[in-house]
Amino acid sequence: MSNTPRTPTTATSTGSPTQPGSPTRTGSVTSTGSPTRTDSPGRGTEFRETMLGTVRLDGEDRTRRVRLDLTVSADRVLRLLGTTEARATGRIRIAGLADDPSAEGELEISPLARRRIRYRIAFTADGREIVLDGWKSIDWRRPLTSMTVLPYTLHEDGVPIGTGTLRFPLTTQLLPFLAGFRFPRREEPDGFLAPRWHGEPGRTEVWYTTVTDPATGTGLWLHHELVAPEDGSEPYAHGWAAVFPKSGPVRHARFGPAPWTPAESGFSADGATARPGHLSGTAEGDALRWNLTERPTDEPLFTFPRWSWRHPLLPAAQMLPAARALYDGTFTHDGTTLTLTEAPGASARIYGHGNARRWSWLHADLGGGDVLEIVAAVSMRPGLRRLPPLVFLRLRRQGRDWPRRPERPAFGWAGVGRFRACIALPTWTVTGRAGLRRIRVEVTQPEDRTLALDYTDPDGRHATCHNSERADAHVLLERWWFGGWRTEAEWTLRGTAHAEVGTR
C-alpha cells in the first residue's frame, strides 16, 4: 500500500437537480454551495453504506459488477425535513476497470424537502478521473425500492461514459448500517490552540508540528514550549526547529528562553509564533527561518481520552487539533530554502506535569486519509513508574477511529497489558488487540536520521528525546475471520514516519 497521502478532493453540490451529464471533473468535483464548518453545530452525523450493482460502459455489450463502500460524515445532525450536505470517502470497485480505495465526494441528503438522496463520487481508474453521479428518487408509495436503488451515470471530463444501478442489500447490510450511525461532537481545530496553562506551578505546555516535504523527502519539526517551574519562579517560553534532509546531517537550532506572554490563541515568544493557520519564526539568528501556512484537512484526534484534555487529571495528555493538515510556504536553513506545496503533516498539543520516565511516539500518515498516532509511556508518578509502558493508540481508517475508546489500549477489558510496547532504539514496537482486530507496529529510527535533544522538566530534572522526522514504519492490521487472523490492511512507510523515543 502506498504511503503517499492523496490530496483531498473538494466535493460540493449545486443544490438543485441537474441533468446527469452536467458535473465536470478536472481533478475535483466542483460547483456551488459547498459544505463548510463555519456554522457547524455541536454534533455531526456519521454512517457507513455499502451498495452493489452493475454498470455498462458506452461501446460495450456487457455489464460489469460494481461495489461501493462509503463512509459518510456531515457537520450536523441529519435534518429529515430539510437538506443535509455530507462528505463521502470510501472504496469503489468496478470489475476489470477500477479499484480505488480513496474515492471521495459528497452526498446531498434531502428525503422530504427535495425527495432525493444525491451521490457524486470521484475516483480514478487506470489514471483516468471519473465521477459517479446519481440520486435515489424518494417515493413514499415505494419506500423500500426508492430508498435502496441508485441509478447513476459515469462521467469523464464531463462526458457520460456509462450508466448503471446500485442497490443497498437489505438482508445483509441493514443491521450494520443502522448500528453504525454515530453523532460525534464537531469541534474546530483552531479552538484547541488556546493556551491551557492558568498560572499553576509545575506545568509544561507544548505546540509542535511535524511535516514531510513530498518533493524532496525532507522532514521538518517545529517545537514550541511553555514551562512553569515547580518552585514558582517565572514561566518561560522556548523551543527549536529542526530539518531532516534526505541526504546530509540533521540540522537544528533553538529559540528562547524568553518571558511568557499569554495569548488568546497559540504560542508567541522570541519571534516564533504558532497560531491558527500560520507558523513562522527564526532560530539561531537567521540560520533557520520558516514561514508556513497550515490547512487542516481532518477532524481533531484525541490520542488520550477526550476528558483527559478537558480535565487534566492524568500526568499529561496529548491530542491533535486536526489529524491531518497540509502546509505551504518556505523553510530556510543555512542559506538553502525549501519551498513546500501541500506538504502533509500535523500539529499536536501536549499539556501536563512534565515528561515521562520513558516514552515513544509515532505520527504516521498512511495515505488515503488514514492516520496512526501512538504514545506509549512510563509515568514518573509513584506507583505508575513500575508498570510497563501504557499504550495510547488511535488508528483513523476510512473515517473511523479504532479502538473506539482511547483508553482501551492503555487499560482494556483485560487490564494493563492488552497493548504492549517495547521501547528501544533504533527499533521499537507496539502490538495489541481490541475486539476482532489486532495490530502490530514496528518503527525504525536510523541513527543518521535521528536527533537527540535535552528536555528540562518543571521540577528541573532532565530527559533526552531521540526524534526522527524520517523514520520507517511497518503497520499490520489483522481481523479475526472464521477461526483465523486475516490481513485487513498493511502499510509500509520509508522515511515518512514521524517518531520519537525518550529516555532518562
Coordinates of N, CA and C in Angstrom, one line a residue, residues 149-324:
V149 N -32.4 1.9 -4.2 CA -32.0 1.8 -5.6 C -31.4 3.1 -6.1
L150 N -30.2 3.1 -6.6 CA -29.5 4.3 -7.0 C -29.1 4.1 -8.5
P151 N -29.9 4.7 -9.4 CA -29.4 4.8 -10.8 C -28.4 5.9 -11.0
Y152 N -27.4 5.7 -11.8 CA -26.3 6.6 -11.9 C -25.7 6.6 -13.3
T153 N -24.9 7.7 -13.5 CA -24.1 7.8 -14.7 C -22.7 8.1 -14.4
L154 N -21.7 7.5 -15.1 CA -20.3 7.8 -15.0 C -19.9 8.8 -16.0
H155 N -19.1 9.8 -15.6 CA -18.6 10.9 -16.4 C -17.1 10.9 -16.4
E156 N -16.5 11.2 -17.5 CA -15.1 11.5 -17.7 C -14.9 12.8 -18.4
D157 N -14.3 13.8 -17.7 CA -14.2 15.2 -18.3 C -15.6 15.7 -18.7
G158 N -16.6 15.4 -17.9 CA -17.9 16.0 -18.1 C -18.7 15.2 -19.2
V159 N -18.1 14.2 -19.8 CA -18.8 13.5 -20.8 C -19.3 12.1 -20.3
P160 N -20.6 11.8 -20.4 CA -21.1 10.5 -20.0 C -20.3 9.3 -20.7
I161 N -19.9 8.3 -19.9 CA -19.2 7.2 -20.5 C -19.9 5.9 -20.1
G162 N -21.0 5.9 -19.3 CA -21.7 4.7 -19.0 C -22.8 4.9 -18.0
T163 N -23.7 4.0 -17.8 CA -24.8 4.1 -16.9 C -24.9 2.8 -16.1
G164 N -25.5 2.8 -14.9 CA -25.6 1.6 -14.1 C -26.6 1.8 -13.0
T165 N -26.7 0.8 -12.1 CA -27.6 0.9 -11.0 C -26.9 0.2 -9.8
L166 N -27.0 0.8 -8.7 CA -26.5 0.2 -7.4 C -27.7 0.0 -6.5
R167 N -27.7 -1.1 -5.7 CA -28.7 -1.4 -4.7 C -28.1 -1.7 -3.4
F168 N -28.9 -1.2 -2.4 CA -28.5 -1.4 -1.0 C -29.0 -2.8 -0.6
P169 N -28.2 -3.8 -0.2 CA -28.7 -5.1 0.1 C -29.2 -5.2 1.5
L170 N -30.5 -5.1 1.6 CA -31.2 -5.0 2.9 C -30.9 -6.2 3.8
T171 N -30.9 -7.4 3.2 CA -30.7 -8.6 4.1 C -29.4 -8.7 4.8
T172 N -28.3 -8.2 4.2 CA -27.0 -8.3 4.8 C -26.5 -7.0 5.4
Q173 N -27.0 -5.9 4.9 CA -26.4 -4.6 5.3 C -27.3 -3.7 6.2
L174 N -28.6 -4.1 6.4 CA -29.4 -3.2 7.1 C -29.0 -3.0 8.6
L175 N -28.8 -4.2 9.3 CA -28.4 -4.1 10.7 C -27.0 -3.4 10.9
P176 N -26.0 -3.7 10.1 CA -24.7 -3.0 10.2 C -24.9 -1.5 9.9
F177 N -25.7 -1.2 8.9 CA -26.0 0.2 8.6 C -26.6 1.0 9.8
L178 N -27.6 0.4 10.4 CA -28.3 1.1 11.5 C -27.4 1.2 12.7
A179 N -26.6 0.1 13.0 CA -25.8 0.1 14.1 C -24.6 1.0 14.0
G180 N -24.2 1.3 12.8 CA -23.1 2.2 12.5 C -23.3 3.6 12.6
F181 N -24.5 4.1 12.8 CA -24.8 5.5 12.9 C -24.1 6.1 14.2
R182 N -23.4 7.2 14.0 CA -22.8 7.9 15.1 C -23.1 9.4 15.0
F183 N -23.1 10.1 16.2 CA -23.4 11.5 16.2 C -22.3 12.2 17.0
P184 N -21.0 12.2 16.4 CA -19.9 12.7 17.1 C -19.9 14.2 17.3
R185 N -19.3 14.7 18.4 CA -19.1 16.1 18.6 C -18.2 16.7 17.6
R186 N -18.6 17.8 17.0 CA -17.8 18.5 16.0 C -17.1 19.7 16.6
E187 N -15.8 19.8 16.5 CA -15.0 20.9 17.1 C -14.0 21.5 16.1
E188 N -13.9 22.8 16.1 CA -13.0 23.4 15.2 C -11.5 23.3 15.7
P189 N -10.6 22.9 14.8 CA -9.2 22.7 15.2 C -8.6 24.0 15.9
D190 N -9.0 25.2 15.4 CA -8.4 26.4 16.0 C -8.7 26.5 17.5
G191 N -9.8 26.0 17.9 CA -10.2 26.1 19.3 C -9.2 25.4 20.3
F192 N -8.4 24.5 19.8 CA -7.5 23.7 20.6 C -6.1 24.3 20.7
L193 N -5.9 25.5 20.1 CA -4.6 26.1 20.1 C -4.5 27.1 21.3
A194 N -5.6 27.4 21.9 CA -5.5 28.4 23.0 C -4.7 27.8 24.2
P195 N -3.9 28.6 24.9 CA -3.1 28.0 26.0 C -4.0 27.4 27.1
R196 N -3.6 26.3 27.6 CA -4.3 25.7 28.7 C -3.8 26.1 30.1
W197 N -2.6 26.7 30.2 CA -2.0 27.0 31.5 C -2.6 28.2 32.1
H198 N -3.0 28.2 33.4 CA -3.7 29.3 34.1 C -2.9 29.7 35.3
G199 N -1.6 29.5 35.3 CA -0.8 30.0 36.4 C -0.3 29.0 37.4
E200 N -0.7 27.7 37.2 CA -0.3 26.7 38.2 C 1.2 26.4 38.0
P201 N 2.0 26.3 39.2 CA 3.4 25.9 39.0 C 3.5 24.4 38.7
G202 N 4.6 24.0 38.1 CA 4.9 22.6 37.8 C 4.1 22.1 36.6
R203 N 4.0 22.9 35.6 CA 3.3 22.5 34.3 C 4.2 22.8 33.1
T204 N 3.9 22.0 32.1 CA 4.5 22.3 30.8 C 3.4 22.2 29.7
E205 N 3.5 23.0 28.7 CA 2.6 23.0 27.6 C 3.3 23.1 26.3
V206 N 2.9 22.3 25.3 CA 3.7 22.2 24.0 C 2.7 22.4 22.8
W207 N 3.2 23.1 21.8 CA 2.6 23.1 20.5 C 3.7 22.6 19.6
Y208 N 3.5 21.5 18.8 CA 4.5 21.1 17.9 C 3.9 20.7 16.6
T209 N 4.8 20.8 15.5 CA 4.3 20.5 14.2 C 5.4 19.6 13.5
T210 N 5.0 18.6 12.8 CA 5.9 17.8 12.0 C 5.3 17.7 10.6
V211 N 6.2 17.8 9.6 CA 5.9 17.9 8.2 C 6.8 17.1 7.4
T212 N 6.3 16.5 6.3 CA 7.2 15.8 5.3 C 7.0 16.5 3.9
D213 N 8.1 17.0 3.3 CA 8.0 17.6 2.0 C 8.0 16.4 1.0
P214 N 6.9 16.3 0.2 CA 6.8 15.1 -0.7 C 7.7 15.3 -1.9
A215 N 8.2 16.5 -2.2 CA 9.0 16.7 -3.4 C 10.5 16.3 -3.1
T216 N 11.0 16.5 -1.9 CA 12.4 16.2 -1.6 C 12.6 15.1 -0.5
G217 N 11.5 14.7 0.2 CA 11.6 13.8 1.3 C 12.1 14.3 2.6
T218 N 12.3 15.7 2.6 CA 12.8 16.3 3.8 C 11.7 16.3 4.9
G219 N 12.2 16.1 6.2 CA 11.3 16.2 7.3 C 11.5 17.4 8.1
L220 N 10.5 18.0 8.7 CA 10.6 19.3 9.5 C 9.9 19.0 10.8
W221 N 10.5 19.7 11.9 CA 10.0 19.6 13.2 C 10.1 21.0 13.8
L222 N 8.9 21.5 14.3 CA 8.8 22.8 15.0 C 8.2 22.6 16.3
H223 N 9.0 23.0 17.4 CA 8.6 22.7 18.8 C 8.5 24.0 19.5
H224 N 7.3 24.3 20.1 CA 7.1 25.5 20.9 C 6.7 25.1 22.3
E225 N 7.3 25.6 23.3 CA 7.0 25.0 24.7 C 7.0 26.1 25.7
L226 N 6.0 26.0 26.6 CA 5.9 26.8 27.8 C 6.2 26.0 29.0
V227 N 7.1 26.5 29.9 CA 7.5 25.8 31.1 C 7.2 26.7 32.3
A228 N 6.4 26.1 33.3 CA 6.1 26.8 34.5 C 6.8 26.1 35.6
P229 N 8.0 26.5 36.1 CA 8.8 25.8 37.1 C 8.0 25.4 38.3
E230 N 8.4 24.3 38.9 CA 7.7 23.8 40.1 C 7.9 24.6 41.3
D231 N 9.1 25.4 41.4 CA 9.4 26.2 42.5 C 8.7 27.5 42.5
G232 N 7.8 27.8 41.5 CA 7.0 29.0 41.5 C 7.7 30.2 40.8
S233 N 8.9 30.0 40.3 CA 9.6 31.0 39.6 C 8.9 31.4 38.3
E234 N 9.4 32.4 37.6 CA 8.7 32.9 36.4 C 8.6 31.9 35.3
P235 N 7.5 31.8 34.6 CA 7.4 30.8 33.5 C 8.2 31.4 32.3
Y236 N 8.7 30.5 31.5 CA 9.4 30.9 30.3 C 9.0 30.1 29.1
A237 N 9.3 30.7 27.9 CA 8.9 30.0 26.6 C 10.2 29.8 25.9
H238 N 10.2 28.7 25.2 CA 11.4 28.3 24.3 C 11.0 27.3 23.3
G239 N 11.9 26.9 22.5 CA 11.6 25.8 21.5 C 12.8 25.7 20.5
W240 N 12.5 25.0 19.5 CA 13.5 24.8 18.4 C 12.9 24.4 17.1
A241 N 13.7 24.4 16.1 CA 13.3 24.0 14.8 C 14.4 23.0 14.3
A242 N 14.0 22.0 13.5 CA 14.9 21.0 13.0 C 14.5 20.6 11.6
V243 N 15.5 20.3 10.8 CA 15.3 19.9 9.4 C 16.0 18.6 9.2
F244 N 15.4 17.6 8.6 CA 15.9 16.3 8.4 C 16.0 16.1 6.9
P245 N 17.1 16.5 6.2 CA 17.2 16.3 4.8 C 17.3 14.9 4.4
K246 N 17.0 14.6 3.1 CA 17.1 13.2 2.7 C 18.5 12.8 2.6
S247 N 19.4 13.7 2.2 CA 20.8 13.5 2.2 C 21.5 14.6 3.0
G248 N 22.4 14.3 3.9 CA 23.1 15.2 4.7 C 22.6 15.1 6.2
P249 N 23.4 15.8 7.1 CA 23.1 15.6 8.5 C 21.8 16.4 8.9
V250 N 21.3 16.0 10.1 CA 20.1 16.7 10.6 C 20.6 18.0 11.2
R251 N 19.9 19.1 11.0 CA 20.2 20.4 11.4 C 19.1 20.9 12.3
H252 N 19.5 21.5 13.5 CA 18.5 22.1 14.4 C 19.1 23.4 15.0
A253 N 18.2 24.2 15.5 CA 18.6 25.4 16.3 C 17.5 25.8 17.2
R254 N 17.8 26.4 18.3 CA 16.9 26.7 19.4 C 16.5 28.2 19.4
F255 N 15.4 28.5 19.9 CA 15.0 29.9 20.2 C 14.6 30.0 21.7
G256 N 14.7 31.2 22.2 CA 14.4 31.4 23.7 C 15.6 30.9 24.5
P257 N 15.4 30.8 25.8 CA 14.2 31.1 26.6 C 13.8 32.6 26.6
A258 N 12.6 32.9 26.7 CA 12.0 34.2 26.7 C 10.9 34.3 27.7
P259 N 10.5 35.5 28.2 CA 9.4 35.6 29.1 C 8.1 35.1 28.4
W260 N 7.2 34.5 29.2 CA 6.0 34.0 28.6 C 4.9 35.1 28.6
T261 N 4.4 35.4 27.5 CA 3.3 36.4 27.3 C 2.1 35.7 26.9
P262 N 1.0 35.6 27.7 CA -0.2 34.8 27.3 C -0.8 35.4 26.1
A263 N -1.4 34.6 25.2 CA -2.1 35.0 24.0 C -3.4 34.3 24.0
E264 N -4.4 34.9 23.3 CA -5.7 34.3 23.2 C -5.6 32.9 22.5
S265 N -4.7 32.8 21.5 CA -4.6 31.5 20.8 C -3.2 31.3 20.4
G266 N -2.7 30.1 20.6 CA -1.4 29.7 20.1 C -0.2 30.2 21.0
F267 N 0.9 30.2 20.4 CA 2.2 30.5 21.1 C 2.9 31.6 20.4
S268 N 3.6 32.5 21.1 CA 4.4 33.6 20.6 C 5.4 34.0 21.6
A269 N 6.7 33.8 21.1 CA 7.8 34.2 22.0 C 9.1 34.2 21.2
D270 N 9.9 35.2 21.4 CA 11.3 35.3 20.8 C 11.2 35.2 19.3
G271 N 10.1 35.8 18.7 CA 10.0 35.8 17.3 C 9.4 34.6 16.6
A272 N 9.1 33.6 17.4 CA 8.5 32.4 16.9 C 7.0 32.4 17.3
T273 N 6.1 32.0 16.3 CA 4.7 32.0 16.5 C 4.1 30.7 16.0
A274 N 3.1 30.3 16.7 CA 2.3 29.1 16.2 C 0.8 29.5 16.5
R275 N 0.2 30.0 15.4 CA -1.2 30.5 15.5 C -2.1 29.7 14.5
P276 N -3.4 29.9 14.7 CA -4.3 29.2 13.8 C -3.9 29.5 12.3
G277 N -3.6 28.4 11.6 CA -3.3 28.6 10.1 C -1.9 29.1 9.8
H278 N -1.1 29.4 10.8 CA 0.2 30.1 10.4 C 1.3 29.7 11.4
L279 N 2.5 29.4 10.9 CA 3.7 29.2 11.8 C 4.8 30.0 11.2
S280 N 5.5 30.7 12.0 CA 6.7 31.5 11.5 C 7.7 31.7 12.6
G281 N 8.9 32.0 12.2 CA 9.9 32.3 13.2 C 11.3 32.1 12.7
T282 N 12.3 32.4 13.6 CA 13.7 32.3 13.3 C 14.4 31.6 14.5
A283 N 15.5 31.0 14.3 CA 16.3 30.4 15.4 C 17.7 30.5 15.0
E284 N 18.5 30.7 16.1 CA 20.0 30.9 15.9 C 20.3 32.0 14.9
G285 N 19.8 33.2 15.3 CA 19.9 34.3 14.3 C 18.9 34.1 13.2
D286 N 19.5 34.0 12.0 CA 18.7 33.6 10.8 C 19.1 32.3 10.2
A287 N 19.8 31.5 11.0 CA 20.3 30.3 10.4 C 19.2 29.4 10.0
L288 N 18.1 29.3 10.8 CA 16.9 28.7 10.4 C 15.8 29.7 10.4
R289 N 15.0 29.6 9.4 CA 13.9 30.6 9.3 C 12.7 29.9 8.6
W290 N 11.5 30.1 9.0 CA 10.4 29.5 8.4 C 9.1 30.4 8.4
N291 N 8.3 30.1 7.4 CA 7.1 30.9 7.2 C 6.1 30.0 6.5
L292 N 5.2 29.3 7.3 CA 4.3 28.3 6.7 C 2.9 28.6 7.0
T293 N 2.0 28.3 6.1 CA 0.6 28.3 6.3 C 0.1 26.8 6.5
E294 N -0.9 26.7 7.4 CA -1.4 25.3 7.8 C -2.9 25.3 7.4
R295 N -3.2 24.2 6.7 CA -4.6 24.0 6.3 C -5.1 22.6 6.9
P296 N -5.9 22.6 7.9 CA -6.4 21.3 8.5 C -7.3 20.6 7.4
T297 N -7.1 19.3 7.3 CA -7.9 18.6 6.3 C -8.6 17.4 7.0
D298 N -8.7 17.4 8.4 CA -9.4 16.3 9.1 C -9.9 16.8 10.4
E299 N -10.7 16.0 11.1 CA -11.2 16.3 12.4 C -10.1 16.2 13.5
P300 N -10.3 16.8 14.7 CA -9.4 16.5 15.8 C -9.3 15.0 16.1
L301 N -8.1 14.7 16.6 CA -7.9 13.3 17.0 C -7.4 13.3 18.5
F302 N -8.1 12.6 19.4 CA -7.7 12.6 20.8 C -6.9 11.2 21.0
T303 N -5.6 11.3 21.1 CA -4.8 10.1 21.4 C -5.1 9.6 22.8
F304 N -5.2 10.5 23.8 CA -5.7 10.2 25.1 C -7.2 10.4 25.2
P305 N -7.9 10.0 26.2 CA -9.3 10.2 26.3 C -9.6 11.7 26.2
R306 N -10.7 12.0 25.6 CA -11.1 13.4 25.5 C -11.2 14.1 26.8
W307 N -11.7 13.4 27.8 CA -11.9 14.0 29.2 C -10.6 14.4 29.8
S308 N -9.5 13.7 29.4 CA -8.2 14.0 30.0 C -7.6 15.3 29.5
W309 N -8.1 15.7 28.3 CA -7.7 17.0 27.8 C -8.5 18.1 28.4
R310 N -9.8 17.9 28.6 CA -10.6 18.9 29.2 C -10.3 19.0 30.7
H311 N -10.0 17.9 31.3 CA -9.8 17.9 32.8 C -8.5 17.2 33.0
P312 N -7.4 18.0 33.3 CA -6.0 17.4 33.3 C -5.8 16.6 34.6
L313 N -6.4 15.4 34.7 CA -6.2 14.5 35.8 C -5.1 13.6 35.7
L314 N -4.7 13.3 34.4 CA -3.6 12.4 34.2 C -2.3 13.2 34.2
P315 N -1.1 12.5 34.4 CA 0.2 13.3 34.4 C 0.4 14.2 33.1
A316 N -0.2 13.7 32.0 CA -0.1 14.5 30.8 C -1.1 14.0 29.8
A317 N -1.4 14.8 28.8 CA -2.3 14.4 27.7 C -1.9 15.0 26.4
Q318 N -2.1 14.3 25.3 CA -1.7 14.7 24.0 C -2.9 14.6 23.1
M319 N -3.1 15.5 22.1 CA -4.1 15.4 21.1 C -3.7 16.2 19.9
L320 N -4.4 15.9 18.8 CA -4.1 16.6 17.5 C -5.3 17.5 17.2
P321 N -5.2 18.8 17.1 CA -6.3 19.6 16.6 C -6.9 19.2 15.3
A322 N -6.1 18.7 14.4 CA -6.5 18.1 13.2 C -5.6 16.9 12.9
A323 N -6.2 15.7 12.6 CA -5.4 14.5 12.4 C -4.5 14.6 11.2
R324 N -4.9 15.4 10.2 CA -4.0 15.7 9.1 C -4.1 17.1 8.7

